[in-house]
Coordinates of C-alpha atoms and ligand atoms in Angstrom, one line a residue:
Chain A
M1007 CA -16.3 2.6 40.5
S1008 CA -18.4 5.4 39.1
R1009 CA -22.2 5.4 38.9
V1010 CA -24.4 6.3 35.9
K1011 CA -28.1 6.8 36.0
Y1012 CA -29.9 6.1 32.8
V1013 CA -33.3 7.7 32.4
Q1014 CA -35.6 6.5 29.7
Q1015 CA -38.2 8.5 27.7
D1016 CA -41.0 7.2 30.0
G1017 CA -39.1 8.1 33.1
A1018 CA -37.9 4.6 34.0
E1019 CA -34.5 4.7 35.7
C1020 CA -31.6 2.3 36.1
V1021 CA -28.3 2.9 37.9
L1022 CA -25.1 1.0 36.9
E1023 CA -21.7 1.0 38.5
I1024 CA -19.1 1.2 35.9
G1025 CA -15.4 0.3 36.1
S1026 CA -12.5 2.2 34.6
G1027 CA -12.1 1.9 30.8
V1028 CA -15.7 1.1 30.3
S1029 CA -17.8 3.8 28.7
V1030 CA -21.4 4.8 29.5
M1031 CA -22.4 3.2 26.1
L1032 CA -20.7 -0.1 26.8
A1033 CA -22.1 -0.4 30.3
A1034 CA -25.6 0.1 28.8
V1035 CA -25.1 -2.4 26.1
R1036 CA -23.6 -5.0 28.4
N1037 CA -26.5 -4.7 30.7
G1038 CA -29.3 -4.4 28.2
V1039 CA -30.3 -0.8 28.9
S1040 CA -32.6 -0.1 26.0
G1041 CA -32.3 2.8 23.7
I1042 CA -28.5 2.9 23.4
E1043 CA -27.3 0.7 20.5
G1044 CA -23.6 1.4 20.3
E1045 CA -23.4 -0.5 17.0
C1046 CA -19.7 0.2 16.3
G1047 CA -18.5 -0.6 19.8
G1048 CA -17.3 2.9 20.5
C1049 CA -15.1 3.5 17.5
L1050 CA -16.9 6.7 16.6
D1051 CA -18.4 5.1 13.5
C1052 CA -22.1 4.9 14.1
A1053 CA -23.6 7.7 16.3
T1054 CA -26.1 5.1 17.7
C1055 CA -25.0 5.8 21.3
H1056 CA -26.4 9.4 21.5
V1057 CA -27.5 10.6 24.9
Y1058 CA -28.4 13.8 26.7
V1059 CA -26.3 14.6 29.7
D1060 CA -27.9 16.2 32.7
E1061 CA -27.5 19.9 32.0
A1062 CA -26.1 20.8 35.3
Q1063 CA -23.4 18.1 35.0
M1064 CA -22.5 18.9 31.4
G1065 CA -19.9 21.5 32.0
A1066 CA -17.7 19.4 34.2
L1067 CA -17.2 16.7 31.5
P1068 CA -14.2 16.8 29.2
S1069 CA -15.3 18.4 25.8
P1070 CA -16.0 16.3 22.8
N1071 CA -13.3 15.9 20.2
D1072 CA -13.7 16.8 16.5
D1073 CA -14.9 13.3 15.5
E1074 CA -17.5 13.3 18.1
L1075 CA -18.7 16.8 17.2
E1076 CA -19.0 15.7 13.6
L1077 CA -21.0 12.7 14.4
L1078 CA -23.2 14.6 16.8
G1079 CA -24.3 16.5 13.7
T1080 CA -25.8 13.3 12.3
V1081 CA -27.7 11.8 15.2
A1082 CA -31.2 10.5 14.6
A1083 CA -32.9 12.2 17.6
P1084 CA -32.8 16.1 17.9
R1085 CA -29.3 17.4 18.7
K1086 CA -29.4 19.6 21.8
P1087 CA -26.6 21.5 23.6
N1088 CA -26.3 18.6 26.1
S1089 CA -26.0 15.9 23.4
R1090 CA -23.1 13.6 23.7
L1091 CA -22.0 10.2 22.3
S1092 CA -22.0 7.9 25.3
C1093 CA -19.1 5.8 24.0
Q1094 CA -16.9 8.8 24.6
L1095 CA -17.9 9.2 28.3
K1096 CA -15.7 7.2 30.6
P1097 CA -15.0 7.4 34.3
P1098 CA -13.9 9.1 36.4
F1099 CA -16.9 11.5 36.3
P1100 CA -16.9 14.8 38.0
T1101 CA -20.0 13.9 40.0
D1102 CA -20.9 10.9 42.2
T1103 CA -23.6 9.8 39.8
L1104 CA -23.7 10.9 36.2
T1105 CA -27.3 11.3 35.0
I1106 CA -28.0 10.8 31.3
Y1107 CA -31.3 10.8 29.4
V1108 CA -31.8 8.2 26.6
P1109 CA -33.1 9.9 23.4
E1110 CA -36.2 8.7 21.5
A1111 CA -34.3 7.1 18.6
Q1112 CA -30.8 6.1 17.5
S1113 CA -31.2 5.2 13.9
Chain B
M1263 CA -39.6 -28.0 21.5
N1264 CA -35.8 -28.1 21.2
G1265 CA -35.4 -24.5 20.2
L1266 CA -32.5 -22.7 18.6
V1267 CA -28.9 -23.7 18.7
V1268 CA -26.3 -21.2 17.7
I1269 CA -22.7 -22.1 16.9
G1270 CA -20.2 -19.2 17.6
A1271 CA -20.6 -16.4 20.2
S1272 CA -19.3 -13.4 18.4
Y1273 CA -21.1 -10.6 16.5
A1274 CA -23.2 -12.9 14.3
G1275 CA -24.1 -15.6 16.9
V1276 CA -25.0 -13.2 19.7
Q1277 CA -26.9 -10.8 17.4
G1278 CA -28.8 -13.7 15.8
A1279 CA -29.8 -15.1 19.1
L1280 CA -30.9 -11.7 20.4
S1281 CA -32.8 -10.7 17.3
A1282 CA -34.7 -14.1 17.3
R1283 CA -35.6 -13.5 21.0
D1284 CA -36.5 -9.9 20.6
S1285 CA -38.7 -10.7 17.6
G1286 CA -40.8 -13.1 19.6
Y1287 CA -39.0 -16.5 19.5
S1288 CA -40.0 -18.1 22.7
E1289 CA -38.3 -21.5 22.6
P1290 CA -35.0 -22.2 24.4
I1291 CA -31.9 -20.7 22.8
T1292 CA -28.4 -22.1 23.4
I1293 CA -25.2 -20.6 22.1
V1294 CA -22.1 -22.8 22.0
A1295 CA -18.7 -21.3 21.5
D1296 CA -15.3 -22.8 21.4
E1297 CA -13.5 -19.8 23.0
E1298 CA -13.5 -19.5 26.7
W1299 CA -14.0 -15.8 26.8
M1300 CA -17.3 -14.0 27.3
P1301 CA -18.2 -12.5 23.8
Y1302 CA -15.8 -9.6 23.1
Q1303 CA -15.1 -6.9 20.6
R1304 CA -12.7 -8.0 18.0
P1305 CA -11.7 -4.8 16.1
P1306 CA -9.8 -3.2 19.0
L1307 CA -7.5 -6.3 19.2
S1308 CA -5.3 -4.9 16.5
K1309 CA -5.6 -1.3 17.7
D1310 CA -6.2 -0.1 21.2
F1311 CA -5.6 -3.4 22.9
L1312 CA -2.0 -3.7 21.6
V1313 CA -1.1 -0.2 22.9
D1314 CA -2.7 -0.6 26.3
L1315 CA -5.7 1.6 25.6
A1316 CA -8.1 -1.4 26.1
T1317 CA -8.0 -4.4 28.4
E1318 CA -9.6 -7.8 28.3
D1319 CA -12.3 -6.6 30.6
S1320 CA -13.1 -3.4 28.7
L1321 CA -13.7 -5.5 25.5
V1322 CA -16.4 -7.7 26.9
L1323 CA -19.5 -7.1 24.8
R1324 CA -22.3 -8.4 27.1
D1325 CA -22.6 -9.5 30.7
K1326 CA -23.5 -13.0 31.9
A1327 CA -26.6 -11.6 33.5
F1328 CA -27.7 -10.0 30.2
F1329 CA -27.9 -13.5 28.5
A1330 CA -29.6 -14.9 31.6
N1331 CA -32.3 -12.2 31.4
K1332 CA -32.9 -12.9 27.8
G1333 CA -33.2 -16.6 28.5
I1334 CA -30.2 -17.5 26.4
E1335 CA -27.9 -20.2 27.6
L1336 CA -24.2 -19.6 26.8
V1337 CA -22.0 -22.7 26.7
L1338 CA -18.4 -21.5 26.5
G1339 CA -15.3 -23.6 25.7
A1340 CA -17.4 -26.1 23.7
R1341 CA -16.5 -26.8 20.1
A1342 CA -19.2 -28.0 17.7
T1343 CA -17.7 -30.8 15.6
D1344 CA -20.6 -32.1 13.6
I1345 CA -24.1 -31.2 12.4
D1346 CA -26.4 -34.2 11.9
R1347 CA -29.2 -32.8 9.8
S1348 CA -31.3 -35.9 9.7
S1349 CA -31.7 -36.1 13.5
R1350 CA -31.2 -32.3 13.9
K1351 CA -28.4 -32.5 16.3
V1352 CA -25.2 -30.6 16.9
V1353 CA -22.4 -32.8 18.2
L1354 CA -19.9 -31.2 20.6
G1355 CA -16.2 -32.0 21.2
D1356 CA -17.0 -34.0 24.3
H1357 CA -19.5 -36.1 22.2
S1358 CA -22.5 -34.6 23.9
E1359 CA -25.3 -33.5 21.6
L1360 CA -27.7 -30.6 21.3
V1361 CA -31.0 -31.2 19.5
F1362 CA -32.3 -28.3 17.5
D1363 CA -35.4 -27.1 15.6
K1364 CA -33.4 -24.2 14.1
L1365 CA -29.7 -23.8 13.9
L1366 CA -27.6 -20.7 13.3
I1367 CA -24.0 -21.0 12.2
G1368 CA -21.9 -18.0 13.1
T1369 CA -18.5 -19.6 13.1
G1370 CA -16.6 -16.7 11.6
S1371 CA -13.3 -17.0 9.8
H1372 CA -9.7 -17.9 10.4
A1373 CA -6.4 -16.5 9.3
R1374 CA -5.0 -17.8 6.0
K1375 CA -1.7 -19.4 6.7
L1376 CA 1.5 -18.4 4.9
P1377 CA 2.7 -21.4 2.9
V1378 CA 6.4 -20.8 3.0
P1379 CA 9.3 -22.7 4.7
G1380 CA 10.0 -21.4 8.2
A1381 CA 6.5 -20.0 8.7
D1382 CA 6.0 -22.4 11.6
L1383 CA 8.9 -21.0 13.6
D1384 CA 8.2 -19.4 17.0
G1385 CA 7.7 -15.7 16.7
V1386 CA 5.5 -16.0 13.6
R1387 CA 2.0 -15.0 14.6
Y1388 CA -1.5 -14.5 13.3
L1389 CA -4.2 -12.3 14.9
R1390 CA -7.8 -13.4 15.1
T1391 CA -8.8 -14.0 18.7
M1392 CA -8.4 -12.5 22.1
Q1393 CA -5.9 -15.2 22.9
D1394 CA -3.9 -14.3 19.8
A1395 CA -4.0 -10.7 20.9
I1396 CA -2.8 -11.4 24.4
D1397 CA 0.1 -13.5 23.0
L1398 CA 0.9 -10.9 20.4
K1399 CA 0.9 -8.1 22.9
A1400 CA 3.4 -9.9 25.1
A1401 CA 5.6 -10.7 22.1
L1402 CA 5.5 -7.1 21.0
R1403 CA 6.8 -5.9 24.3
D1404 CA 10.0 -7.9 23.9
A1405 CA 10.4 -7.6 20.2
T1406 CA 12.6 -4.9 18.5
E1407 CA 12.3 -5.7 14.8
I1408 CA 8.9 -6.6 13.4
V1409 CA 8.0 -7.7 10.0
V1410 CA 4.3 -7.5 9.0
V1411 CA 3.4 -9.7 6.0
G1412 CA 0.4 -8.3 4.2
G1413 CA -0.7 -4.7 3.8
G1414 CA -4.4 -5.4 4.5
F1415 CA -6.4 -4.0 7.4
I1416 CA -5.0 -6.3 10.1
G1417 CA -1.4 -5.9 8.9
L1418 CA -1.6 -2.2 8.7
E1419 CA -3.3 -1.8 12.0
V1420 CA -0.7 -3.9 13.8
A1421 CA 2.0 -2.0 12.0
A1422 CA 0.6 1.3 13.3
S1423 CA 0.3 -0.1 16.8
A1424 CA 3.8 -1.5 16.8
S1425 CA 5.2 1.7 15.5
K1426 CA 3.4 3.6 18.2
L1427 CA 5.2 1.4 20.7
G1428 CA 8.5 2.6 19.2
K1429 CA 9.3 -0.6 17.3
K1430 CA 11.1 -0.9 14.0
V1431 CA 8.5 -2.1 11.6
T1432 CA 8.6 -3.4 8.0
V1433 CA 5.5 -4.1 6.0
L1434 CA 5.7 -6.5 3.0
E1435 CA 2.8 -6.3 0.5
S1436 CA 2.8 -8.4 -2.6
A1437 CA 0.3 -6.1 -4.5
G1438 CA 1.3 -2.8 -6.1
R1439 CA -0.5 -0.8 -3.4
L1440 CA -1.9 -1.1 0.1
L1441 CA -5.4 -2.5 0.8
E1442 CA -5.8 -3.0 -2.9
R1443 CA -9.0 -5.1 -2.7
A1444 CA -10.7 -2.7 -0.4
V1445 CA -9.9 0.9 -1.3
S1446 CA -9.0 3.1 -4.3
P1447 CA -5.5 4.2 -5.3
T1448 CA -6.2 7.7 -3.7
I1449 CA -6.7 6.1 -0.2
S1450 CA -3.9 3.6 -0.7
E1451 CA -1.5 6.4 -1.4
F1452 CA -2.6 8.4 1.6
L1453 CA -2.1 5.4 3.9
L1454 CA 1.3 4.6 2.3
D1455 CA 2.5 8.2 3.0
M1456 CA 1.2 8.1 6.5
H1457 CA 3.0 4.8 7.4
L1458 CA 6.2 6.1 5.8
Q1459 CA 5.9 9.3 7.8
H1460 CA 5.7 7.3 11.0
G1461 CA 8.9 5.5 10.1
V1462 CA 7.4 2.2 8.9
D1463 CA 9.3 0.7 6.0
V1464 CA 6.7 -0.3 3.4
Q1465 CA 7.7 -2.6 0.6
L1466 CA 5.2 -3.0 -2.2
G1467 CA 5.3 -5.7 -4.8
E1468 CA 7.3 -7.8 -2.4
T1469 CA 6.7 -11.4 -1.3
V1470 CA 8.2 -13.6 1.4
V1471 CA 9.9 -16.8 0.1
S1472 CA 11.0 -18.3 3.4
M1473 CA 12.0 -17.5 7.0
D1474 CA 15.1 -18.5 8.9
G1475 CA 15.4 -19.1 12.6
Q1476 CA 17.7 -20.0 15.4
S1477 CA 16.8 -22.6 18.1
G1478 CA 13.3 -22.7 16.6
R1479 CA 12.8 -18.9 16.7
V1480 CA 12.4 -16.7 13.7
T1481 CA 15.4 -14.4 13.0
S1482 CA 14.9 -13.2 9.5
V1483 CA 12.4 -13.1 6.6
N1484 CA 13.7 -13.8 3.1
C1485 CA 12.1 -11.8 0.3
K1486 CA 11.9 -12.3 -3.4
N1487 CA 13.4 -9.0 -4.5
R1488 CA 15.3 -7.5 -1.7
A1489 CA 17.8 -8.7 0.9
S1490 CA 16.5 -10.6 3.8
I1491 CA 15.1 -8.6 6.8
R1492 CA 16.0 -9.3 10.4
A1493 CA 13.0 -10.0 12.5
D1494 CA 12.3 -11.2 16.0
L1495 CA 8.6 -11.1 15.5
V1496 CA 6.5 -11.7 12.3
L1497 CA 2.8 -10.9 12.0
V1498 CA 1.1 -12.5 9.1
G1499 CA -2.1 -10.8 7.9
V1500 CA -2.8 -12.3 4.5
G1501 CA -6.5 -12.6 4.6
G1502 CA -9.2 -14.8 6.2
L1503 CA -10.9 -18.0 5.2
P1504 CA -14.5 -19.0 6.2
N1505 CA -15.0 -21.5 9.0
D1506 CA -17.4 -23.5 6.9
Q1507 CA -16.0 -27.0 7.3
I1508 CA -18.7 -28.1 9.6
A1509 CA -21.4 -26.9 7.2
K1510 CA -19.7 -28.5 4.2
S1511 CA -19.5 -31.8 5.9
A1512 CA -23.1 -31.6 6.8
G1513 CA -23.8 -31.2 3.0
L1514 CA -24.9 -27.6 3.1
N1515 CA -24.3 -25.6 -0.1
C1516 CA -20.9 -23.8 0.4
L1517 CA -18.9 -21.6 -1.9
N1518 CA -16.2 -19.7 -0.2
G1519 CA -18.5 -19.7 2.9
V1520 CA -22.0 -21.1 3.6
V1521 CA -24.3 -19.9 0.9
V1522 CA -27.3 -18.0 2.3
D1523 CA -30.3 -16.1 0.9
D1524 CA -31.2 -12.6 2.1
H1525 CA -32.8 -14.0 5.2
G1526 CA -29.6 -15.8 6.2
R1527 CA -31.2 -19.2 5.2
T1528 CA -28.9 -22.0 4.0
S1529 CA -29.8 -24.7 1.6
D1530 CA -31.5 -26.4 4.6
P1531 CA -34.6 -24.4 5.5
N1532 CA -34.0 -25.0 9.3
I1533 CA -30.4 -23.9 9.2
F1534 CA -29.1 -20.3 9.0
A1535 CA -25.7 -18.8 8.8
A1536 CA -24.4 -15.2 9.1
G1537 CA -21.3 -13.2 9.3
D1538 CA -17.7 -14.0 8.2
C1539 CA -18.6 -17.6 7.5
A1540 CA -21.5 -16.8 5.1
T1541 CA -21.7 -15.9 1.4
H1542 CA -24.6 -14.0 0.0
F1543 CA -25.8 -12.4 -3.2
N1544 CA -25.2 -8.7 -2.5
T1545 CA -27.5 -6.4 -4.4
F1546 CA -25.1 -3.4 -4.2
A1547 CA -22.3 -5.4 -5.8
S1548 CA -24.6 -7.5 -8.0
D1549 CA -22.3 -10.4 -7.0
W1550 CA -21.8 -13.2 -4.5
L1551 CA -19.8 -11.8 -1.6
R1552 CA -18.4 -12.9 1.7
L1553 CA -17.8 -9.8 3.8
E1554 CA -15.6 -9.7 6.9
S1555 CA -17.0 -6.8 8.9
V1556 CA -18.9 -6.2 12.1
Q1557 CA -21.7 -4.4 10.3
N1558 CA -22.3 -7.4 7.9
A1559 CA -22.1 -9.9 10.8
Q1560 CA -24.7 -8.0 12.8
D1561 CA -27.1 -7.0 10.0
Q1562 CA -27.0 -10.5 8.4
A1563 CA -27.6 -12.0 11.8
K1564 CA -30.6 -9.7 12.4
A1565 CA -32.2 -10.9 9.2
A1566 CA -31.6 -14.5 10.2
G1567 CA -32.9 -13.9 13.7
L1568 CA -36.1 -12.4 12.3
A1569 CA -36.6 -15.3 10.0
I1570 CA -36.0 -17.8 12.8
A1571 CA -38.7 -16.0 14.8
G1572 CA -41.0 -16.4 11.8
S1573 CA -41.0 -12.7 10.8
T1574 CA -39.3 -11.3 7.7
G1575 CA -36.8 -8.5 7.2
P1576 CA -34.3 -9.2 4.5
Y1577 CA -30.6 -8.3 4.6
A1578 CA -30.2 -5.3 2.3
S1579 CA -27.6 -3.1 4.1
V1580 CA -25.0 -1.2 2.3
P1581 CA -21.6 -2.7 3.3
R1582 CA -19.6 -0.7 5.8
F1583 CA -16.2 -0.9 7.4
W1584 CA -13.8 1.1 9.4
S1585 CA -10.2 1.0 10.4
D1586 CA -8.0 3.1 12.7
Q1587 CA -4.3 3.7 12.0
Y1588 CA -2.4 6.3 13.9
D1589 CA -4.6 9.4 14.0
A1590 CA -6.5 8.5 10.9
K1591 CA -10.0 7.0 11.0
L1592 CA -10.8 5.4 7.7
Q1593 CA -14.5 4.7 7.1
I1594 CA -15.9 2.9 4.1
V1595 CA -19.4 2.6 2.9
G1596 CA -20.4 0.8 -0.3
L1597 CA -18.2 -1.1 -2.7
S1598 CA -15.9 1.0 -4.8
R1599 CA -14.6 -1.6 -7.2
N1600 CA -15.3 -0.9 -10.9
F1601 CA -15.9 2.8 -10.3
D1602 CA -15.4 5.1 -13.3
D1603 CA -15.3 8.5 -11.7
Q1604 CA -14.4 10.0 -8.3
A1605 CA -14.8 13.3 -6.5
I1606 CA -12.9 14.5 -3.4
R1607 CA -14.4 16.5 -0.6
G1608 CA -12.1 18.1 2.0
S1609 CA -8.3 18.2 1.9
I1610 CA -5.9 15.3 1.4
D1611 CA -3.0 17.4 2.7
D1612 CA -4.9 18.1 6.0
G1613 CA -5.7 14.4 6.4
K1614 CA -9.4 15.1 6.4
F1615 CA -11.2 14.1 3.2
S1616 CA -13.7 11.8 1.6
V1617 CA -13.6 10.2 -1.8
F1618 CA -16.9 9.7 -3.5
Y1619 CA -17.0 7.0 -6.2
Y1620 CA -19.3 6.8 -9.1
R1621 CA -20.2 4.1 -11.6
K1622 CA -22.1 5.3 -14.6
S1623 CA -22.9 8.5 -12.7
K1624 CA -24.4 6.6 -9.8
L1625 CA -22.8 7.1 -6.3
V1626 CA -21.6 3.6 -5.3
A1627 CA -19.2 4.1 -2.4
V1628 CA -17.5 6.6 -0.2
D1629 CA -14.2 6.3 1.7
S1630 CA -13.6 8.9 4.4
I1631 CA -10.5 9.8 6.3
N1632 CA -11.4 11.7 9.5
R1633 CA -14.6 13.0 8.0
A1634 CA -17.3 11.1 10.0
G1635 CA -20.0 13.6 9.0
D1636 CA -19.5 12.9 5.3
Q1637 CA -19.6 9.2 6.0
M1638 CA -22.9 9.3 7.8
A1639 CA -24.5 11.4 5.1
A1640 CA -23.0 9.1 2.5
R1641 CA -24.6 6.0 4.1
R1642 CA -28.0 7.6 3.8
L1643 CA -27.4 8.8 0.3
I1644 CA -26.2 5.4 -1.0
A1645 CA -29.0 3.5 0.8
G1646 CA -31.5 5.9 -0.7
G1647 CA -30.1 5.7 -4.2
I1648 CA -29.3 9.5 -4.2
S1649 CA -26.3 10.6 -6.3
P1650 CA -25.0 14.1 -5.6
A1651 CA -23.2 15.6 -8.6
P1652 CA -19.4 15.5 -8.4
D1653 CA -19.4 19.3 -8.4
Q1654 CA -21.6 19.4 -5.3
I1655 CA -19.1 17.0 -3.6
R1656 CA -16.2 19.3 -4.4
D1657 CA -18.0 22.4 -3.2
P1658 CA -17.3 22.7 0.6
S1659 CA -20.3 25.0 1.1
F1660 CA -22.7 22.5 -0.3
D1661 CA -24.6 20.7 2.5
L1662 CA -24.9 17.0 1.6
K1663 CA -27.6 16.6 4.2
S1664 CA -29.9 18.9 2.3
L1665 CA -30.3 16.2 -0.3
L1666 CA -31.5 13.9 2.4
K1667 CA -34.0 16.3 3.7
S1668 CA -35.5 16.6 0.3
A1669 CA -35.8 12.8 0.1
A1670 CA -37.3 12.5 3.6
G1671 CA -37.8 9.1 5.1
V1672 CA -34.7 7.6 3.7
G1673 CA -32.9 5.6 6.4
V1674 CA -29.6 3.7 6.4
Ligands
FAD3092 C1 -7.9 -8.1 14.6 C2 -9.1 -7.8 13.9 C3 -9.5 -6.5 13.6 C4 -10.7 -6.2 13.0 N1 -11.1 -4.9 12.8 C5 -12.3 -4.6 12.2 C6 -12.7 -3.3 12.1 O1 -12.0 -2.3 12.4 N2 -14.0 -3.1 11.6 C7 -14.8 -4.1 11.2 O2 -15.9 -3.9 10.7 N3 -14.4 -5.4 11.3 C8 -13.1 -5.7 11.8 N4 -12.8 -7.0 11.9 C9 -13.6 -8.0 11.4 C10 -14.7 -8.4 12.4 O3 -14.2 -8.6 13.7 C11 -15.4 -9.7 11.9 O4 -16.0 -9.4 10.6 C12 -16.5 -10.1 12.9 O5 -15.9 -10.5 14.1 C13 -17.3 -11.3 12.3 O6 -18.1 -11.8 13.3 P1 -18.6 -13.3 13.2 O7 -19.5 -13.4 14.4 O8 -19.1 -13.6 11.9 O9 -17.3 -14.2 13.4 P2 -16.2 -14.2 14.5 O10 -16.1 -12.9 15.2 O11 -15.0 -14.7 13.7 O12 -16.6 -15.3 15.5 C14 -16.8 -16.6 15.3 C15 -16.8 -17.4 16.6 O13 -17.2 -18.7 16.4 C16 -16.3 -19.6 17.0 N5 -16.3 -20.9 16.4 C17 -15.8 -21.2 15.1 N6 -16.1 -22.5 14.9 C18 -16.7 -23.0 15.9 C19 -17.2 -24.3 16.3 N7 -17.1 -25.3 15.4 N8 -17.8 -24.5 17.5 C20 -17.9 -23.4 18.4 N9 -17.5 -22.2 18.1 C21 -16.9 -22.0 16.9 C22 -15.0 -18.9 16.9 O14 -14.0 -19.3 17.8 C23 -15.4 -17.4 17.1 O15 -15.4 -17.1 18.5 C24 -11.5 -7.3 12.6 C25 -11.1 -8.6 12.8 C26 -10.0 -8.9 13.5 C27 -9.6 -10.3 13.7
FES3093 S1 -20.9 3.5 19.8 FE1 -20.6 4.1 17.7 S2 -20.2 6.2 17.8 FE2 -20.5 5.6 19.9

């Protein structure tokens, strides 16, 4: 089990344990974490699962593939250097608890 | 108050219930579903699931606790057999009844059966549900020669998955090209090349006349034009039909699906329908359509959920669809039929391109292969009624998004 901490715009936090094969997006959708829509179910078709990864943890994650990079260019909230699509983030994570910040809008 | 009853717990049913709740509907909500599984993602069943990149667990869409938190009761393994409109009751398979104020039908679609002798032999399969996928995956493991009947989305995705597993695969398609109803000749040709390159034998203009078997198991598929093909597994993907029987027998207006308006309302003002089982007048196509896609099921159900909660928000989304085969991600926005001009962005040879379709100089649809950025821009362009000139499309240095900025405020 890996842990993910979701931090909302207003600072509200929620920690979920996620199993292997389940993405940061899917865990959020299943559990009703608001602000992550994941419309396409993780098929890299929607860009509605955009998140900001804690900057200090960013470097230890596997890099995005071409499709993710292209979609990151189309996200609704500002794209930052620590922007990722949460459907592509799956355990194991390099840290005990991966911290991600939910952006202000998805679509 | 008796509240909202929803039939079907997939994309349309779940989204409709959630949208009603989130838009302020405060009465009880009950979803009845004939499958035993928690609501799950269907598209990966023909793709990642078959090649062990997804599991039953990883496909679950929402947790039990999530429904409980929303005050939505989920009754799994219960089939709705009748709708009694005069007493506003849904009758279940065990003869119990659920009384409703509002009803949402999200019963989806089922696979069209192949009407040829031998099609009922063991080893002839269809793919619609999680159970179908579990059975197909087990059968695929043991099979060596697979025939796929139908060169549509499900057929081609299963062909790609089976070929990835190292199986010998033959695809039989009766039309002159692949995915004829959904994509243009340019995309059909690209997909054909790709399947051939992966060693899949694709026969166009070919139909199955019968199947032979031994001890009740399929052994070969007999074709109209060519010699029969040996097969120990046959996957039939020849289209879907709406699950609208229950609506029909309740006297609701149906026409290749339950007829709904742009709020998902059927001919009975208290009964709604959405998703694969529903037919609506699509403003982009200027025609009646029944779409089989996740996007349509969700967006139509959102409109229905809003109406159930007493607000309004019509269904006016541009149709969207995607498909994954081998390393190609095909994304479609809009409806390309009847186009009279097209422009290509990117390179077909590199397997990264988009085809922009025009009707009377208006951009009506875009198919992309591995060009997700084009696709996202295209969704906004079409939704906003913006038509870039074909020369702008062909010019790789032209930024499509610049057209969006100048028409700020346009959403998908
Ligand atoms: C293998 C496969 C791959 C696909 N790939 C893609 C893709 O890549 N992209 C895409 O956009 N779409 C894809 N689709 C289509 C997409 O899955 C459907 O459009 C979508 O699931 C429709 O949702 P729905 O809720 O309308 O119906 P469904 O998902 O069909 O669900 C209807 C549910 O209602 C239940 N039900 C029916 N009748 C009753 C009854 N009387 N009582 C109780 N329950 C009932 C059914 O058992 C089912 O669980 C794919 C479909 C399949 C089968
Ligand atoms: S969920 Fe659609 S791109 Fe991540």
